[in-house]
Short mmCIF file of C-alpha atoms in Angstrom, two decimals:
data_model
loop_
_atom_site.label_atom_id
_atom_site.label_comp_id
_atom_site.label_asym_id
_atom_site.label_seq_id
_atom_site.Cartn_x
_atom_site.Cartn_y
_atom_site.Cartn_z
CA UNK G 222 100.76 42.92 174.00
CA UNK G 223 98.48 42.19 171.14
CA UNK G 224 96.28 45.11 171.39
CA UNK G 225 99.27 47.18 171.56
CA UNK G 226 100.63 45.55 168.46
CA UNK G 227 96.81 45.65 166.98
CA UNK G 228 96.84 49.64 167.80
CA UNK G 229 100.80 50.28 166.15
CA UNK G 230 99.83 48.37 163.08
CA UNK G 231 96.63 50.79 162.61
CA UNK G 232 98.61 53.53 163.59
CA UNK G 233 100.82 52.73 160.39
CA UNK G 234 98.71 51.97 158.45
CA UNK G 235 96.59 54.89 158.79
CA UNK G 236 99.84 56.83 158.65
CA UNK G 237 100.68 55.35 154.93
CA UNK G 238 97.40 55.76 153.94
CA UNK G 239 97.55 59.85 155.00
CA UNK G 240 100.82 59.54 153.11
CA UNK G 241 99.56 58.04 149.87
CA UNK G 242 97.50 61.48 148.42
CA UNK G 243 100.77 63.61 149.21
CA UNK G 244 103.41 61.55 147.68
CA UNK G 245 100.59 61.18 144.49
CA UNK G 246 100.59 64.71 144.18
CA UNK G 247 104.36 65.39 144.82
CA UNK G 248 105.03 63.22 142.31
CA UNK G 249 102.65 64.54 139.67
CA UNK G 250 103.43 67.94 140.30
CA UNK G 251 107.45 66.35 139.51
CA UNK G 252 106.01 64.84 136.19
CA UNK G 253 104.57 68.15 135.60
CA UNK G 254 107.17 70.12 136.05
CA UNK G 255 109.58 67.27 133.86
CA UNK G 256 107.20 68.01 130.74
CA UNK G 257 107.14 71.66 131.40
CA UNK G 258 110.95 72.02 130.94
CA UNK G 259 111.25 69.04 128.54
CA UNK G 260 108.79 70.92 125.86
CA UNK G 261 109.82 74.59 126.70
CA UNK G 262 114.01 73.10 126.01
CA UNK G 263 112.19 71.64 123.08
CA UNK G 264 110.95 74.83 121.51
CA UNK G 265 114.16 76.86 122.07
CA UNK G 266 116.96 74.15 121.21
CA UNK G 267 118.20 74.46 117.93
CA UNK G 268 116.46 73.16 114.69
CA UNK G 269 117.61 69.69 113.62
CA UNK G 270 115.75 69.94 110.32
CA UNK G 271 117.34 73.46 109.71
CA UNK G 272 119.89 73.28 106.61
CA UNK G 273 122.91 74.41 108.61
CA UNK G 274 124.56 76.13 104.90
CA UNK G 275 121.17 78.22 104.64
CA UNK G 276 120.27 79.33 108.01
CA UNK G 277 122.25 79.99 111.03
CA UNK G 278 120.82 79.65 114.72
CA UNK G 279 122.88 81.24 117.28
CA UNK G 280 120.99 79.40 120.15
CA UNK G 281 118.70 80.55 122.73
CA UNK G 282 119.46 83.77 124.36
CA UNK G 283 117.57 86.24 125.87
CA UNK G 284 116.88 89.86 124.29
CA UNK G 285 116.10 93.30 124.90
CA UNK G 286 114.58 95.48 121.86
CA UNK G 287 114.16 99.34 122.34
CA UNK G 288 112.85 101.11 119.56
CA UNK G 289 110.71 103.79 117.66
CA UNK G 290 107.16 102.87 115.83
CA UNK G 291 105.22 105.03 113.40
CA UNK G 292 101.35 104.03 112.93
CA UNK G 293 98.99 105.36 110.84
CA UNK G 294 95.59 103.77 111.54
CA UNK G 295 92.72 104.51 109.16
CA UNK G 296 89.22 103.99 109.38
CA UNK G 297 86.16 104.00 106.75
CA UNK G 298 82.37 103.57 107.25
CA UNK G 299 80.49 104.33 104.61
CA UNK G 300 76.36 103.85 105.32
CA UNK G 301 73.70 104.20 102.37
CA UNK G 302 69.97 103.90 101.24
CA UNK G 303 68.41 104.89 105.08
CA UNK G 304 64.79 105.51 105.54
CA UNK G 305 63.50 107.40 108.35
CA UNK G 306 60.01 107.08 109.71
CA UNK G 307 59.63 104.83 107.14
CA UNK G 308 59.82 107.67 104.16
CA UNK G 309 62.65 106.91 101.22
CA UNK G 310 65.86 109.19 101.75
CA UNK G 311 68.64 109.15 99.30
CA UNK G 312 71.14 108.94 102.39
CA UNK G 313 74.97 108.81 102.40
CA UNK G 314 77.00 109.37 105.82
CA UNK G 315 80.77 108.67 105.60
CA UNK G 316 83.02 108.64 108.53
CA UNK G 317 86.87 108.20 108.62
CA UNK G 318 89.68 109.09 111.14
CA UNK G 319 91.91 111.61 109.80
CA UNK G 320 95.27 110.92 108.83
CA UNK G 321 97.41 111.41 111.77
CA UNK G 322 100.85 109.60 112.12
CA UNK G 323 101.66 108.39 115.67
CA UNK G 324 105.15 108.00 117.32
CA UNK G 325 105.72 105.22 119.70
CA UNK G 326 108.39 104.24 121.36
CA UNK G 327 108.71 100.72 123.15
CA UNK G 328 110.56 97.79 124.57
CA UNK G 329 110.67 94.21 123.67
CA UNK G 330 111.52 91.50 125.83
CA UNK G 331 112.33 87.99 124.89
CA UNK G 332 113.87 84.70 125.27
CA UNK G 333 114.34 82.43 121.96
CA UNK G 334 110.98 82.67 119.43
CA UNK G 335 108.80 84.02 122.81
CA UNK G 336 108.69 87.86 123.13
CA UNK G 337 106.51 90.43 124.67
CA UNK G 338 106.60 94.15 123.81
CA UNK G 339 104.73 97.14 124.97
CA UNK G 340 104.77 101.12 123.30
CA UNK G 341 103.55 104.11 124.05
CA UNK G 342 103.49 107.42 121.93
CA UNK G 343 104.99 110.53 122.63
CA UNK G 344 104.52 114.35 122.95
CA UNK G 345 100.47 113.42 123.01
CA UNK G 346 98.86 113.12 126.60
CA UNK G 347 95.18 112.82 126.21
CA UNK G 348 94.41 109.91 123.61
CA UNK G 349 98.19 108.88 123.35
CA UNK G 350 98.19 105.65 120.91
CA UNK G 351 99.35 102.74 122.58
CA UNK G 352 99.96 98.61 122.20
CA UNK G 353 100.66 95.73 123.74
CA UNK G 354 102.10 92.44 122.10
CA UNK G 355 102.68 88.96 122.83
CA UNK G 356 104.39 86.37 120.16
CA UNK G 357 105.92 82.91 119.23
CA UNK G 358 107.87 83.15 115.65
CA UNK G 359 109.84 79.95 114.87
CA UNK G 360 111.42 79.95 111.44
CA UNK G 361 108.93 79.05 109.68
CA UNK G 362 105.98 79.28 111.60
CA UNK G 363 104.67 81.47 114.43
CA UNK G 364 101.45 83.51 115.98
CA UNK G 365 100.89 86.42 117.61
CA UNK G 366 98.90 88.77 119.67
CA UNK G 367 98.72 92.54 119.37
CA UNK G 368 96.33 94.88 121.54
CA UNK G 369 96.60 98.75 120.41
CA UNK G 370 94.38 102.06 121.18
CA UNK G 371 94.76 104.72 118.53
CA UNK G 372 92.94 108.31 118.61
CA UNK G 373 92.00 111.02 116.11
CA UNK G 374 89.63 113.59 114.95
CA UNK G 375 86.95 112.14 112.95
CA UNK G 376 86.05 113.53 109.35
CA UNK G 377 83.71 112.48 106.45
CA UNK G 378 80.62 113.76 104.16
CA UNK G 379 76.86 113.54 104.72
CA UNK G 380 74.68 113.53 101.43
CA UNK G 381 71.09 113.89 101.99
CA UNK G 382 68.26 113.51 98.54
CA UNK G 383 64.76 113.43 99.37
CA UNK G 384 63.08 111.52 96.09
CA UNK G 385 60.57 113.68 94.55
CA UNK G 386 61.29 116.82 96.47
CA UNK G 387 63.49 119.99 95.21
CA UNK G 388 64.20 121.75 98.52
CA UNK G 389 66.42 118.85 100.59
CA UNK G 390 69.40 118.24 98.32
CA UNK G 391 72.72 118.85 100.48
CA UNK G 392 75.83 117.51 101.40
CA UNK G 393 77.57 118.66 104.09
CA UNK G 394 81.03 118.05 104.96
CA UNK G 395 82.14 118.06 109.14
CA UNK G 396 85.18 117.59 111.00
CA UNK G 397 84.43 116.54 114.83
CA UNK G 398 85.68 118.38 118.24
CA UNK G 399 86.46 115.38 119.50
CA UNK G 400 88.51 112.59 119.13
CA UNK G 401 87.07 109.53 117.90
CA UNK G 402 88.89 106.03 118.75
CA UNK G 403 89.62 103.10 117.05
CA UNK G 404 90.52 99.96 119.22
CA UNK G 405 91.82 96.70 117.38
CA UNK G 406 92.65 93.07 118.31
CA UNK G 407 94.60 91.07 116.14
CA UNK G 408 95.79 87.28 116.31
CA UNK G 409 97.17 85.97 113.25
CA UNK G 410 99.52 83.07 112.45
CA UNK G 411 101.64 81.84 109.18
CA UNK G 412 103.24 79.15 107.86
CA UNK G 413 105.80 79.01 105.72
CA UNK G 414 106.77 75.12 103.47
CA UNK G 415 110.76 75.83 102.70
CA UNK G 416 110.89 74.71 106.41
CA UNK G 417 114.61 73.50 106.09
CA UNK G 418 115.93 76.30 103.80
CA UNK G 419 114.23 79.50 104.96
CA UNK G 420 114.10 81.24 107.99
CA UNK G 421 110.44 83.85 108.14
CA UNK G 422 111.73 85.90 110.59
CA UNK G 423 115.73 86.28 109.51
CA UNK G 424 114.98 90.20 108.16
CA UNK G 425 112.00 90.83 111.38
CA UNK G 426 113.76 89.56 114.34
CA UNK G 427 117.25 88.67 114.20
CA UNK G 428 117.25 85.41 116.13
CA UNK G 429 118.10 83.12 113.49
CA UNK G 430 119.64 84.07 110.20
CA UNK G 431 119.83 83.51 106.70
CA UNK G 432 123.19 82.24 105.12
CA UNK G 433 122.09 82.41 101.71
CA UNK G 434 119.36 84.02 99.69
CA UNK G 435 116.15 81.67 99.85
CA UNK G 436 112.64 82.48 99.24
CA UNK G 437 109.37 79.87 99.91
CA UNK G 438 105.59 79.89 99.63
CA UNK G 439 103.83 81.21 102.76
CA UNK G 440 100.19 81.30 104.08
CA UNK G 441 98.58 83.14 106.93
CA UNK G 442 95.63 83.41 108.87
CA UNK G 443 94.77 86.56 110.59
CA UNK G 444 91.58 87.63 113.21
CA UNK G 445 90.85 91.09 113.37
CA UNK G 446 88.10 92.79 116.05
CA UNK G 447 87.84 96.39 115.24
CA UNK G 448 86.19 99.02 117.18
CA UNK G 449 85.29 102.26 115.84
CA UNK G 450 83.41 105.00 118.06
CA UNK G 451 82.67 108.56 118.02
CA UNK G 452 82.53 110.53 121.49
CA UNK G 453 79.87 110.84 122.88
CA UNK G 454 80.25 114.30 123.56
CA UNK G 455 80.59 115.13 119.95
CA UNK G 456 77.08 116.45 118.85
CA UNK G 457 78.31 117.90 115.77
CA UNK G 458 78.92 114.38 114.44
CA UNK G 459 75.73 112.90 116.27
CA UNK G 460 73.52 114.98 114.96
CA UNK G 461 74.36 114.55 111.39
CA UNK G 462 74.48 110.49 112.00
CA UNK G 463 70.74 110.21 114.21
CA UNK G 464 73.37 109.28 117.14
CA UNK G 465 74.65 106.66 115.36
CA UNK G 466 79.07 106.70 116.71
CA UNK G 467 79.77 102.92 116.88
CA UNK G 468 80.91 100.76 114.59
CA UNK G 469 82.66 97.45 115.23
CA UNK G 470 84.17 94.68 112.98
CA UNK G 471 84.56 90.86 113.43
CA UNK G 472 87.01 89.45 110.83
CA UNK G 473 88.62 85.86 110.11
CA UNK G 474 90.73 85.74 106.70
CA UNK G 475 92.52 83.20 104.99
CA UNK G 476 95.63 83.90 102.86
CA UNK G 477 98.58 82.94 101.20
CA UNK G 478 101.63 84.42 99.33
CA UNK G 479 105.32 84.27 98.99
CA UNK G 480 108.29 85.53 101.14
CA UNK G 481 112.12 85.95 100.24
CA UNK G 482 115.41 86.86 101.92
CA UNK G 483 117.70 88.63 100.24
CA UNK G 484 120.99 87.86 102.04
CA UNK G 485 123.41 91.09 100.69
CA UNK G 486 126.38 89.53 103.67
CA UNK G 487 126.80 86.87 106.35
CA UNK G 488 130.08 85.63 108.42
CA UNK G 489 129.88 83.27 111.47
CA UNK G 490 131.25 83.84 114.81
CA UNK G 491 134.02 82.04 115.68
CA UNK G 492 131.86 79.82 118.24
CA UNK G 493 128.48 79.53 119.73
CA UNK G 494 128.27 81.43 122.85
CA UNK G 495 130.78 84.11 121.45
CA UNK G 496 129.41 86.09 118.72
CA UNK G 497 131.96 88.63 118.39
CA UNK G 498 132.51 88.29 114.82
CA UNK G 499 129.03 87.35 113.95
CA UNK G 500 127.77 89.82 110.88
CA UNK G 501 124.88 89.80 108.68
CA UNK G 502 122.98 91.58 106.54
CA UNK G 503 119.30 90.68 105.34
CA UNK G 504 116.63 92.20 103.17
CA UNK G 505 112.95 90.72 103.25
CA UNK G 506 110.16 91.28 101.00
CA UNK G 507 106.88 89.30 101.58
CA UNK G 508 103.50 90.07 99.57
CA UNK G 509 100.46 87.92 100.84
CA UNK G 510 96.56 88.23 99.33
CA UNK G 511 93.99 87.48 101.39
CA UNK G 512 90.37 86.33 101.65
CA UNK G 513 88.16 87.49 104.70
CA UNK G 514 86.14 84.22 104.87
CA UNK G 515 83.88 85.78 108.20
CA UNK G 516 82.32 89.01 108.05
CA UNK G 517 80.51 90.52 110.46
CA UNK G 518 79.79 93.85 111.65
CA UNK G 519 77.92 95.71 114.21
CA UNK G 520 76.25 99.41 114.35
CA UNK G 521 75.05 101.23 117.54
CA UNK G 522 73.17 103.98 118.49
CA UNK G 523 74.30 106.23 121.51
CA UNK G 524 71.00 106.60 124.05
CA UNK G 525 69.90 110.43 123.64
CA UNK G 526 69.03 111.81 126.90
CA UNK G 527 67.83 115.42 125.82
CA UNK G 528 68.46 117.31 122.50
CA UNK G 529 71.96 116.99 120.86
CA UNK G 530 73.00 115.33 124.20
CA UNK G 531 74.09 111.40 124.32
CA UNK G 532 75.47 108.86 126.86
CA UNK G 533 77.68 106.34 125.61
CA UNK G 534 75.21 103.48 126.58
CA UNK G 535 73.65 101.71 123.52
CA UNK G 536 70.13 102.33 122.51
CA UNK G 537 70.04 100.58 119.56
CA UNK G 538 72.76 97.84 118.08
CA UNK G 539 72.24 96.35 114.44
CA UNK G 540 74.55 93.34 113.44
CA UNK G 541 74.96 92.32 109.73
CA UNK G 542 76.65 89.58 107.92
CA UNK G 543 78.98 90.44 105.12
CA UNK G 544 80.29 88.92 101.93
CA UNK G 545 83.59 87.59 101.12
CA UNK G 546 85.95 90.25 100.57
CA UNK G 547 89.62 90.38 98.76
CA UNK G 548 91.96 92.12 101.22
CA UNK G 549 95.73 92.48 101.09
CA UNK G 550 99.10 92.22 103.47
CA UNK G 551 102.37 93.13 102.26
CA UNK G 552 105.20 93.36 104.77
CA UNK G 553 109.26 94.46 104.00
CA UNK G 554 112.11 94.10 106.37
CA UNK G 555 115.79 94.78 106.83
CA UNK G 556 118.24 93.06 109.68
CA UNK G 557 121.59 94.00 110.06
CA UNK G 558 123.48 92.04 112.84
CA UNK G 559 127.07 92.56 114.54
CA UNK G 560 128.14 90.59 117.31
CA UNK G 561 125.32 90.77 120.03
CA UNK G 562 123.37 93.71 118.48
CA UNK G 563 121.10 93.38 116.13
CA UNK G 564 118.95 96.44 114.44
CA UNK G 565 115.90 95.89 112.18
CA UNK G 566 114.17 98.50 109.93
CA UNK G 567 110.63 97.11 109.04
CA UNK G 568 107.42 98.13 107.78
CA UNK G 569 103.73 96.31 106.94
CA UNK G 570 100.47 97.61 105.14
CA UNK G 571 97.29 95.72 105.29
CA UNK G 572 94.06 96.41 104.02
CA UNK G 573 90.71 95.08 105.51
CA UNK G 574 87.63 96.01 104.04
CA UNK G 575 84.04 94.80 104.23
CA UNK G 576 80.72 95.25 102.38
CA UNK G 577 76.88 94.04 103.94
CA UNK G 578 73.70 93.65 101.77
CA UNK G 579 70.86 96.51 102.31
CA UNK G 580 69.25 94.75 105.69
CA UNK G 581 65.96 96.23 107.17
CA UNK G 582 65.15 96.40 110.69
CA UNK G 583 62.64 97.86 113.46
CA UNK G 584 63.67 100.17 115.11
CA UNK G 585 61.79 103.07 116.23
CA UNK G 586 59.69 105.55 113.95
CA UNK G 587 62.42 108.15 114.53
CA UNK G 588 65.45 106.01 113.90
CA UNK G 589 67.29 103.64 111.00
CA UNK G 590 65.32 101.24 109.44
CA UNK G 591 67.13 100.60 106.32
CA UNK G 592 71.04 100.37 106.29
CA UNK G 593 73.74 99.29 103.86
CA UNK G 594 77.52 99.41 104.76
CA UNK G 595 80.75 99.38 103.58
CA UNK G 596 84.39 100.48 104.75
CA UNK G 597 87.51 99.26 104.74
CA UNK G 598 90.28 99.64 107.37
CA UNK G 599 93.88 100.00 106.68
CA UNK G 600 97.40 99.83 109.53
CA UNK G 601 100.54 101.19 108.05
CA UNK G 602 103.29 100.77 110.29
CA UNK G 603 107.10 101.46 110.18
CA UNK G 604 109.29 100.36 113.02
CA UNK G 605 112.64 101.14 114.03
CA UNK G 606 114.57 99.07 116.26
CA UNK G 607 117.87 97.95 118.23
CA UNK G 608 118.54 94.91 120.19
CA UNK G 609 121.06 92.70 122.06
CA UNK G 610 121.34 89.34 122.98
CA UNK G 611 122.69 88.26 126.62
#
């Protein structure tokens, strides 16, 4: 009888020791699942410190945007002062996209500050411009993400001086036969201090709005990776840049600026959840300079596998620092909201630009060894769009 007892008791005890690991990790995945909800009810419930006679939060629905997008990309680089095979050339090679306006259309999905939209443009099949976006805008702060591919033909200017000599002075003007493509990544984040009074994204969004007209200081911080290449089939541009047809930009700026709502109408529903008679009507103008505190940029030259014919592998890629540079964001915005709908007209500008020192470098007797660069580019948007809340 005691061994049986001796064998139950082990039998239990090996049983609750088995048990021990599962109910550890069914109870943390419980406590994880507890914070989970606890901070994502946190970030969607409505504002405490929110002056209730200045902005209005209808509460957390969800939302579907559909709308129209026109983007204008453009796209600088201007190089300088080259030497070839080590002899002095009075060199200038500009490149630029040409201006071509591109017409998206796209959807936006969200739920409270979080949203996630995608577009597409129209009546263009090969090198359509497209984006993708991901955000979280609270009143007065938020960040976002926004992925977008934009195509056009590239244009510029080569001027070509040979000190001392009176038979090489030309400049020659080209237009490519193929599209070039520009490729940028942007994260950037603000911050605005009338926390209680003033509601950032009133005019942009619709999700919370302004009662009354209130304005407050604002400052941003924006990360831009730009990529600019020429195709590689394009020997027309190739040949007049040695091969050289990519240019990328690394960029983290620091800015600040003010923003203000102009409320022209508002009226509250008669309760929360039923927004029938909700109205409003909101103009935004915001204006902020900036200061790209990290410059960096990178050159490459396509591999060149016979004469006038290139791969798009790189042979040779030159990185250079750059100096602080002034650059320049100014956004403008217009909500009009009716019961659950709510349409936005909006537009932004911002200009990048970037300048590196004359830097000298081997590389090859037949290709760069002396560069400068400069350039600048630019994003004009203006967006069109209607939504509803569930």
């Amino acid at each position: 009888m005691s061994n049986l007892m001796h064998r139950i008791c082990l039998a239990l005890a090996g049983m609750l020791v088995l048990g021990l690991p599962a109910q550890a990790q069914s109870a943390g995945k419980e406590a994880v699942k507890k914070t989970v909800i606890k901070y994502w009810n946190k970030i969607h419930e409505p504002k405490a410190y929110l002056d209730s006679e200045r902005v209005y939060q209808p509460g957390r629905f969800w939302s579907v945007q559909a709308g129209y997008e026109m983007r204008s990309v453009g796209t600088s680089v201007r190089s300088e002062n080259v030497q070839f095979q080590n002899q002095p050339y009075d060199f200038t090679l500009e490149q630029r996209l040409k201006d071509r306006a591109a017409h998206e259309v796209g959807l936006k999905i969200g739920y409270g500050g979080i949203s996630l939209g995608l577009s597409h443009e129209v009546g263009r099949k090969e090198g359509a411009s497209k984006s993708i976006s991901l955000a979280y805008e609270n009143t007065f702060w938020g960040a976002s993400f926004r992925y977008s591919r934009y195509s056009s033909l590239v244009e510029g200017f080569m001027d070509l001086k040979i000190p001392g000599s009176t038979n090489i002075d030309a400049h020659t003007p080209f237009l490519s036969t193929e599209p070039g493509e520009m490729v940028n990544v942007i994260v950037d984040g603000y911050y605005a201090f009338n926390r209680k009074k003033f509601s950032y994204t009133a005019a942009f969004d619709g999700k919370t709005l302004q009662r009354k007209s209130t304005g407050s200081w604002i400052v941003g911080a924006k990360y831009m990776q730009g990529g600019f290449t020429v195709n590689p089939k394009d020997d027309v541009i190739l040949s007049v840049s040695q091969g050289i047809g990519k240019y990328s930009t690394y960029q983290f700026s620091l800015g600040g600026g003010y923003s203000f709502n102009w409320v022209l109408f508002h009226r509250d529903p008669e309760t929360s959840r039923d927004l029938a008679r909700l109205s409003n009507l909101t103009i935004n103008l915001t204006a902020m300079p900036m200061l790209t505190v990290f410059n960096r940029t990178e050159t490459a030259r396509y591999k060149q596998t016979e004469s006038f014919v290139y791969t798009d592998e790189n042979a040779v890629k030159v990185a250079m620092m750059g100096n602080i540079q002034p650059n320049f964001i100014a956004r403008a915005a217009l909500n009009w909201t009716a019961g659950h709908f709510f349409l936005n007209l909006w537009t932004d500008y911002c200009v990048f630009r970037f300048y590196n020192e004359k830097r000298s470098f081997n590389a090859g007797s037949d290709m760069l060894s002396e560069m400068a660069q400069s350039g600048k580019f630019t994003h004009f948007r203006v967006n069109f769009s209607l939504s509803y809340r569930f």
